[in-house]
Amino acid sequence: MEMLELNNLHKTFNPGTVNEKVALNGVSLHMEAGDFATIVGSNGAGKSTMFNAITGGFIADEGSIVLGGQDITFAPEYERSKVIGHLFQDPLKGTAPNMTIEENLALAYLRAGTAPHAIFSRISRKDKELFREKLALLNMGLEDRMKQPVGLLSGGQRQALTLLMATLVTPKLLLLDEHTAALDPATAEKVLELTKSIVAEKKITCLMVTHNMHQALELGNRTLMMDGGRIVFDVKGEERSKMTVDDLLEKFRENAGKALDNDRILLSKVEAGN
Ligand SMILES: Nc1ncnc2c1ncn2[C@@H]1O[C@H](COP(=O)(O)OP(=O)(O)OP(=O)(O)O)[C@@H](O)[C@H]1O
C-alpha cells in the first residue's frame, strides 16, 4: 500500500523580491507503507522545506500531497499533526518545558486521538500506566520522574521523550530532521537505536534527514539525495545494499552535476579525522 505521495511540489520564498528563493523545484516522491528513507543533500537543498510542506507549515505553490490515500494538500497543519510526527535537531522544540513528563505525554496522546473534544481529565490511570511502561522502554529512568517538568531533562532525554510522544499513537508518517545532530555521540547513538526499534516495531513510514553518509546507507531501506529543491537520486534494494559512501558521493556528482557541498558532512569528516 502506498502511504505517501508527493507530486511535483514547488515552493518559492519571497517571490518577486531580491530575496526570491526557489526552495522546492518539482519534488515528487512515492513511499510505500513501512518504507524508511534516509535523506542527504547539499546546503539549502530543500530538505527541511520538503518536511514543512508535508506538515503544512505552508501550502506549496504547486503540486499535491496524498497521505494514506487522503489528499492533504490543503489540510490545516493541526489536522496533519495528528497523523504526522516531526522531530527537529533542537531537542527544545518538541516538548513544553513547564509541563511535566506525564502532561506532555497526555497532550501528545490526546492530540493524536480521535475524540473531537479530548480534554485532560480523560487521561485515566490505565493511560498513565501505559506512559510509565513506554517511558521504561527508553531506559533513561524517566518512568520515575513523570511528575517532573520536562525543562529539567537533558537534551537526549528530551529528544527520546519527543520521539515517544510522536509515536505513542502510531503516526502515518514520521519526519526526522537531523534529530540526533545536536546530541553528544553516545546519546545520539542511544536515541538512534531507540528510533530504529520504534520505527521497526510499529512499521512506521519514515523519512530521516542525516548528514552522516554511513547512516544514510545503513538505516532504513532507501536513500534519497537532494539538491536545488529536487530529489536527484533515489536508491533502494540490491543497488543500495552494495553501495559505499564513495559510490553515493559519485552518484550525487553524476546526478547533480557537482560535488556534494554540505558543511555539516564536511565538519563530521574533519571531526572523524578522515
Ligand atoms: N522561511 C523561509 N524564507 C525564506 N527562505 C527560506 C525559508 N525557509 C527556507 N528558505 C531557503 O530555502 C532554501 C532551502 O532551505 P532548507 O532549510 O529547506 O534546506 P535544507 O536542505 O534543509 O538545508 P540545510 O542542510 O542547510 O539545513 C534555502 O536556500 C533557505 O535559505
CSV table of C-alpha atoms and ligand atoms in Angstrom, one decimal:
chain,number,residue,atom,x,y,z
A,1,MET,CA,0.0,0.0,0.0
A,2,GLU,CA,1.2,3.5,-0.8
A,3,MET,CA,1.5,5.7,2.2
A,4,LEU,CA,2.9,9.0,0.9
A,5,GLU,CA,2.7,10.6,-2.5
A,6,LEU,CA,4.3,14.0,-3.2
A,7,ASN,CA,3.5,15.2,-6.7
A,8,ASN,CA,5.6,17.9,-8.3
A,9,LEU,CA,5.9,20.2,-5.2
A,10,HIS,CA,7.1,23.7,-5.8
A,11,LYS,CA,7.8,26.5,-3.3
A,12,THR,CA,9.4,29.8,-3.9
A,13,PHE,CA,10.1,32.0,-0.8
A,14,ASN,CA,9.8,35.8,-1.2
A,15,PRO,CA,8.7,35.7,-4.9
A,16,GLY,CA,9.4,38.8,-7.0
A,17,THR,CA,11.9,40.3,-4.5
A,18,VAL,CA,15.7,40.3,-4.3
A,19,ASN,CA,15.4,37.6,-1.7
A,20,GLU,CA,13.5,35.3,-4.0
A,21,LYS,CA,14.5,31.7,-3.4
A,22,VAL,CA,13.2,28.6,-5.1
A,23,ALA,CA,13.3,26.1,-2.3
A,24,LEU,CA,11.3,23.2,-3.9
A,25,ASN,CA,11.6,22.8,-7.6
A,26,GLY,CA,9.4,19.8,-8.5
A,27,VAL,CA,9.7,17.3,-5.7
A,28,SER,CA,8.0,14.0,-6.4
A,29,LEU,CA,8.2,11.0,-4.2
A,30,HIS,CA,6.2,7.8,-3.6
A,31,MET,CA,6.6,5.9,-0.3
A,32,GLU,CA,5.2,2.5,0.4
A,33,ALA,CA,3.8,1.9,3.9
A,34,GLY,CA,6.7,0.9,6.1
A,35,ASP,CA,9.3,2.5,3.8
A,36,PHE,CA,12.1,4.1,5.8
A,37,ALA,CA,14.1,6.5,3.6
A,38,THR,CA,17.2,8.5,4.7
A,39,ILE,CA,17.8,11.9,3.0
A,40,VAL,CA,21.2,13.6,2.4
A,41,GLY,CA,21.7,16.7,0.5
A,42,SER,CA,23.7,19.8,-0.1
A,43,ASN,CA,23.3,23.0,2.0
A,44,GLY,CA,19.9,24.6,1.3
A,45,ALA,CA,18.8,21.6,-0.9
A,46,GLY,CA,15.2,21.9,0.4
A,47,LYS,CA,15.2,19.0,2.9
A,48,SER,CA,13.6,20.9,5.8
A,49,THR,CA,11.3,22.8,3.4
A,50,MET,CA,10.0,19.5,2.0
A,51,PHE,CA,9.2,18.4,5.5
A,52,ASN,CA,7.5,21.7,6.3
A,53,ALA,CA,5.4,21.3,3.1
A,54,ILE,CA,4.3,17.9,4.2
A,55,THR,CA,3.4,19.0,7.7
A,56,GLY,CA,1.5,22.0,6.5
A,57,GLY,CA,3.8,24.8,7.7
A,58,PHE,CA,2.8,26.4,4.3
A,59,ILE,CA,0.8,25.4,1.3
A,60,ALA,CA,3.0,24.6,-1.7
A,61,ASP,CA,2.7,26.9,-4.7
A,62,GLU,CA,2.1,23.9,-6.9
A,63,GLY,CA,1.7,20.2,-6.6
A,64,SER,CA,-0.2,17.8,-4.3
A,65,ILE,CA,0.3,15.7,-1.2
A,66,VAL,CA,-1.5,12.4,-0.6
A,67,LEU,CA,-1.1,10.7,2.8
A,68,GLY,CA,-2.6,7.3,3.4
A,69,GLY,CA,-4.9,7.7,0.4
A,70,GLN,CA,-6.2,11.1,1.5
A,71,ASP,CA,-5.4,14.3,-0.3
A,72,ILE,CA,-4.0,16.6,2.4
A,73,THR,CA,-2.6,19.3,0.0
A,74,PHE,CA,-4.8,22.0,1.6
A,75,ALA,CA,-5.4,20.4,5.1
A,76,PRO,CA,-4.5,22.6,8.0
A,77,GLU,CA,-1.3,22.0,10.0
A,78,TYR,CA,-3.1,21.0,13.2
A,79,GLU,CA,-5.0,18.3,11.3
A,80,ARG,CA,-1.9,16.9,9.8
A,81,SER,CA,-0.1,16.9,13.2
A,82,LYS,CA,-2.5,14.3,14.4
A,83,VAL,CA,-1.0,11.8,12.0
A,84,ILE,CA,2.5,13.1,11.2
A,85,GLY,CA,5.3,13.1,13.7
A,86,HIS,CA,8.0,15.7,13.2
A,87,LEU,CA,11.3,15.8,15.1
A,88,PHE,CA,13.9,18.6,14.8
A,89,GLN,CA,17.6,19.0,15.5
A,90,ASP,CA,16.8,21.2,18.5
A,91,PRO,CA,15.5,19.0,21.4
A,92,LEU,CA,13.8,22.1,22.9
A,93,LYS,CA,11.3,22.2,20.0
A,94,GLY,CA,9.1,19.1,20.6
A,95,THR,CA,8.1,19.5,24.2
A,96,ALA,CA,6.5,22.0,26.6
A,97,PRO,CA,9.2,22.7,29.3
A,98,ASN,CA,7.0,23.9,32.1
A,99,MET,CA,4.7,20.9,31.9
A,100,THR,CA,5.5,17.5,33.5
A,101,ILE,CA,6.6,14.5,31.5
A,102,GLU,CA,3.2,13.0,32.2
A,103,GLU,CA,1.4,16.1,31.0
A,104,ASN,CA,3.5,16.2,27.8
A,105,LEU,CA,2.6,12.6,27.1
A,106,ALA,CA,-1.0,13.2,27.8
A,107,LEU,CA,-1.1,16.1,25.4
A,108,ALA,CA,0.6,14.0,22.7
A,109,TYR,CA,-1.8,11.1,23.4
A,110,LEU,CA,-4.9,13.3,23.2
A,111,ARG,CA,-3.8,15.3,20.2
A,112,ALA,CA,-3.4,12.2,18.2
A,113,GLY,CA,-6.6,10.7,19.5
A,114,THR,CA,-9.8,10.7,17.5
A,115,ALA,CA,-12.1,12.3,20.2
A,116,PRO,CA,-13.1,15.7,18.9
A,117,HIS,CA,-13.2,17.3,22.4
A,118,ALA,CA,-10.4,15.5,24.2
A,119,ILE,CA,-9.6,17.1,27.5
A,120,PHE,CA,-7.0,16.5,30.2
A,121,SER,CA,-9.3,14.7,32.6
A,122,ARG,CA,-9.8,11.9,30.1
A,123,ILE,CA,-6.4,10.6,30.9
A,124,SER,CA,-7.1,7.5,33.0
A,125,ARG,CA,-5.0,5.5,35.4
A,126,LYS,CA,-4.6,3.0,32.6
A,127,ASP,CA,-3.3,5.6,30.3
A,128,LYS,CA,-0.7,6.6,32.9
A,129,GLU,CA,0.3,3.0,33.3
A,130,LEU,CA,0.9,2.9,29.5
A,131,PHE,CA,3.0,6.1,29.7
A,132,ARG,CA,5.1,4.6,32.5
A,133,GLU,CA,5.6,1.4,30.5
A,134,LYS,CA,6.6,3.2,27.4
A,135,LEU,CA,9.0,5.5,29.3
A,136,ALA,CA,10.6,2.5,30.9
A,137,LEU,CA,11.4,1.2,27.4
A,138,LEU,CA,13.6,4.3,26.8
A,139,ASN,CA,15.9,3.0,29.6
A,140,MET,CA,16.6,6.5,30.9
A,141,GLY,CA,14.8,6.3,34.3
A,142,LEU,CA,12.1,8.7,33.1
A,143,GLU,CA,9.3,6.4,34.3
A,144,ASP,CA,10.2,7.5,37.9
A,145,ARG,CA,10.2,11.2,37.0
A,146,MET,CA,6.7,11.5,35.5
A,147,LYS,CA,5.8,14.5,37.7
A,148,GLN,CA,8.9,16.5,36.9
A,149,PRO,CA,8.8,19.3,34.4
A,150,VAL,CA,10.4,18.4,31.1
A,151,GLY,CA,12.6,21.5,31.3
A,152,LEU,CA,14.8,19.6,33.8
A,153,LEU,CA,15.7,16.9,31.3
A,154,SER,CA,18.9,16.7,29.3
A,155,GLY,CA,18.8,17.2,25.5
A,156,GLY,CA,19.0,13.4,24.9
A,157,GLN,CA,16.3,12.6,27.4
A,158,ARG,CA,14.1,15.3,25.9
A,159,GLN,CA,14.7,14.0,22.4
A,160,ALA,CA,13.8,10.5,23.4
A,161,LEU,CA,10.6,11.8,25.0
A,162,THR,CA,9.8,13.7,21.9
A,163,LEU,CA,10.2,10.5,19.9
A,164,LEU,CA,8.0,8.7,22.3
A,165,MET,CA,5.4,11.4,22.0
A,166,ALA,CA,5.4,11.4,18.2
A,167,THR,CA,4.9,7.6,18.1
A,168,LEU,CA,2.7,6.9,21.2
A,169,VAL,CA,-0.2,6.7,18.8
A,170,THR,CA,1.4,5.2,15.6
A,171,PRO,CA,1.6,8.1,13.1
A,172,LYS,CA,1.1,7.6,9.4
A,173,LEU,CA,4.4,9.3,8.8
A,174,LEU,CA,7.4,10.2,10.9
A,175,LEU,CA,9.7,13.0,9.8
A,176,LEU,CA,13.1,13.2,11.5
A,177,ASP,CA,15.1,16.3,10.6
A,178,GLU,CA,18.7,15.6,11.9
A,179,HIS,CA,17.1,14.7,15.2
A,180,THR,CA,20.3,13.4,16.8
A,181,ALA,CA,22.7,16.0,15.3
A,182,ALA,CA,22.7,18.3,18.4
A,183,LEU,CA,23.4,15.4,20.9
A,184,ASP,CA,26.7,14.1,22.1
A,185,PRO,CA,27.8,11.0,20.2
A,186,ALA,CA,26.9,8.5,22.9
A,187,THR,CA,23.4,10.0,23.5
A,188,ALA,CA,22.9,10.4,19.7
A,189,GLU,CA,23.6,6.7,19.3
A,190,LYS,CA,21.1,5.8,22.0
A,191,VAL,CA,18.4,8.0,20.5
A,192,LEU,CA,19.2,6.5,17.1
A,193,GLU,CA,18.8,2.9,18.5
A,194,LEU,CA,15.5,3.9,20.0
A,195,THR,CA,14.4,5.4,16.7
A,196,LYS,CA,15.3,2.2,14.8
A,197,SER,CA,13.5,-0.1,17.2
A,198,ILE,CA,10.3,2.0,17.5
A,199,VAL,CA,10.1,2.5,13.7
A,200,ALA,CA,10.7,-1.2,13.0
A,201,GLU,CA,8.3,-2.4,15.7
A,202,LYS,CA,5.5,-0.1,14.6
A,203,LYS,CA,6.4,-0.4,10.9
A,204,ILE,CA,6.2,3.4,10.6
A,205,THR,CA,6.7,5.1,7.2
A,206,CYS,CA,9.7,7.3,7.9
A,207,LEU,CA,11.8,10.0,6.3
A,208,MET,CA,15.1,10.9,8.1
A,209,VAL,CA,17.5,13.7,7.2
A,210,THR,CA,21.0,13.0,8.2
A,211,HIS,CA,24.5,14.4,7.4
A,212,ASN,CA,26.1,11.1,8.3
A,213,MET,CA,26.7,9.3,5.0
A,214,HIS,CA,27.2,5.9,6.7
A,215,GLN,CA,23.8,6.3,8.4
A,216,ALA,CA,22.3,7.3,5.1
A,217,LEU,CA,23.2,3.9,3.7
A,218,GLU,CA,22.8,1.8,6.8
A,219,LEU,CA,19.5,2.9,8.2
A,220,GLY,CA,16.1,2.1,6.6
A,221,ASN,CA,15.6,0.6,3.2
A,222,ARG,CA,16.0,3.6,0.9
A,223,THR,CA,18.3,6.6,0.4
A,224,LEU,CA,17.3,9.9,-1.2
A,225,MET,CA,19.7,12.7,-2.2
A,226,MET,CA,18.5,16.3,-2.7
A,227,ASP,CA,20.0,19.3,-4.4
A,228,GLY,CA,18.5,22.6,-5.6
A,229,GLY,CA,14.9,21.8,-4.5
A,230,ARG,CA,14.8,18.4,-6.2
A,231,ILE,CA,15.4,14.7,-5.4
A,232,VAL,CA,18.3,14.0,-7.6
A,233,PHE,CA,19.0,10.4,-6.6
A,234,ASP,CA,16.8,7.7,-5.1
A,235,VAL,CA,18.1,4.2,-4.4
A,236,LYS,CA,16.9,1.1,-2.6
A,237,GLY,CA,17.1,-2.7,-2.8
A,238,GLU,CA,20.2,-4.5,-4.0
A,239,GLU,CA,21.7,-1.5,-5.7
A,240,ARG,CA,21.7,0.3,-2.3
A,241,SER,CA,23.0,-2.6,-0.3
A,242,LYS,CA,26.0,-2.8,-2.5
A,243,MET,CA,26.8,0.9,-2.3
A,244,THR,CA,29.7,2.5,-0.4
A,245,VAL,CA,29.8,6.1,0.8
A,246,ASP,CA,32.1,6.9,-2.1
A,247,ASP,CA,29.6,5.4,-4.6
A,248,LEU,CA,26.9,7.6,-3.1
A,249,LEU,CA,29.0,10.7,-3.4
A,250,GLU,CA,29.8,9.8,-7.0
A,251,LYS,CA,26.0,9.3,-7.7
A,252,PHE,CA,25.4,12.7,-6.3
A,253,ARG,CA,28.1,14.2,-8.6
A,254,GLU,CA,26.7,12.4,-11.6
A,255,ASN,CA,23.1,13.5,-11.0
A,256,ALA,CA,23.5,17.0,-9.5
A,257,GLY,CA,26.4,17.9,-11.8
A,258,LYS,CA,28.6,19.0,-8.8
A,259,ALA,CA,30.2,17.6,-5.7
A,260,LEU,CA,28.0,17.4,-2.6
A,261,ASP,CA,28.6,20.6,-0.6
A,262,ASN,CA,27.2,20.2,2.9
A,263,ASP,CA,29.1,22.0,5.7
A,264,ARG,CA,27.9,19.5,8.3
A,265,ILE,CA,29.0,16.5,6.3
A,266,LEU,CA,32.4,18.2,5.8
A,267,LEU,CA,32.6,19.0,9.5
A,268,SER,CA,31.8,15.5,10.6
A,269,LYS,CA,34.5,14.2,8.3
A,270,VAL,CA,37.0,16.6,10.0
A,271,GLU,CA,35.9,15.5,13.4
A,272,ALA,CA,36.2,11.9,12.5
A,273,GLY,CA,39.7,12.6,11.2
A,274,ASN,CA,39.1,11.4,7.6
B,1,LIG,N1,11.0,30.8,5.5
B,1,LIG,C1,11.9,31.0,4.6
B,1,LIG,N2,12.1,32.2,4.0
B,1,LIG,C2,13.0,32.4,3.0
B,1,LIG,N3,13.8,31.4,2.6
B,1,LIG,C3,13.8,30.2,3.1
B,1,LIG,C4,12.8,29.9,4.2
B,1,LIG,N4,13.0,28.6,4.5
B,1,LIG,C5,14.0,28.1,3.8
B,1,LIG,N5,14.5,29.1,2.9
B,1,LIG,C6,15.5,28.9,1.9
B,1,LIG,O1,15.1,27.8,1.1
B,1,LIG,C7,16.3,27.0,0.8
B,1,LIG,C8,16.0,25.6,1.3
B,1,LIG,O2,16.1,25.6,2.7
B,1,LIG,P1,16.0,24.3,3.6
B,1,LIG,O3,16.1,24.7,5.0
B,1,LIG,O4,14.8,23.5,3.2
B,1,LIG,O5,17.3,23.5,3.2
B,1,LIG,P2,18.0,22.2,3.8
B,1,LIG,O6,18.2,21.3,2.7
B,1,LIG,O7,17.2,21.7,5.0
B,1,LIG,O8,19.4,22.8,4.2
B,1,LIG,P3,20.4,22.6,5.4
B,1,LIG,O9,21.0,21.3,5.3
B,1,LIG,O10,21.4,23.7,5.0
B,1,LIG,O11,19.7,22.9,6.7
B,1,LIG,C9,17.5,27.7,1.4
B,1,LIG,O12,18.1,28.5,0.5
B,1,LIG,C10,16.8,28.5,2.5
B,1,LIG,O13,17.6,29.7,2.8
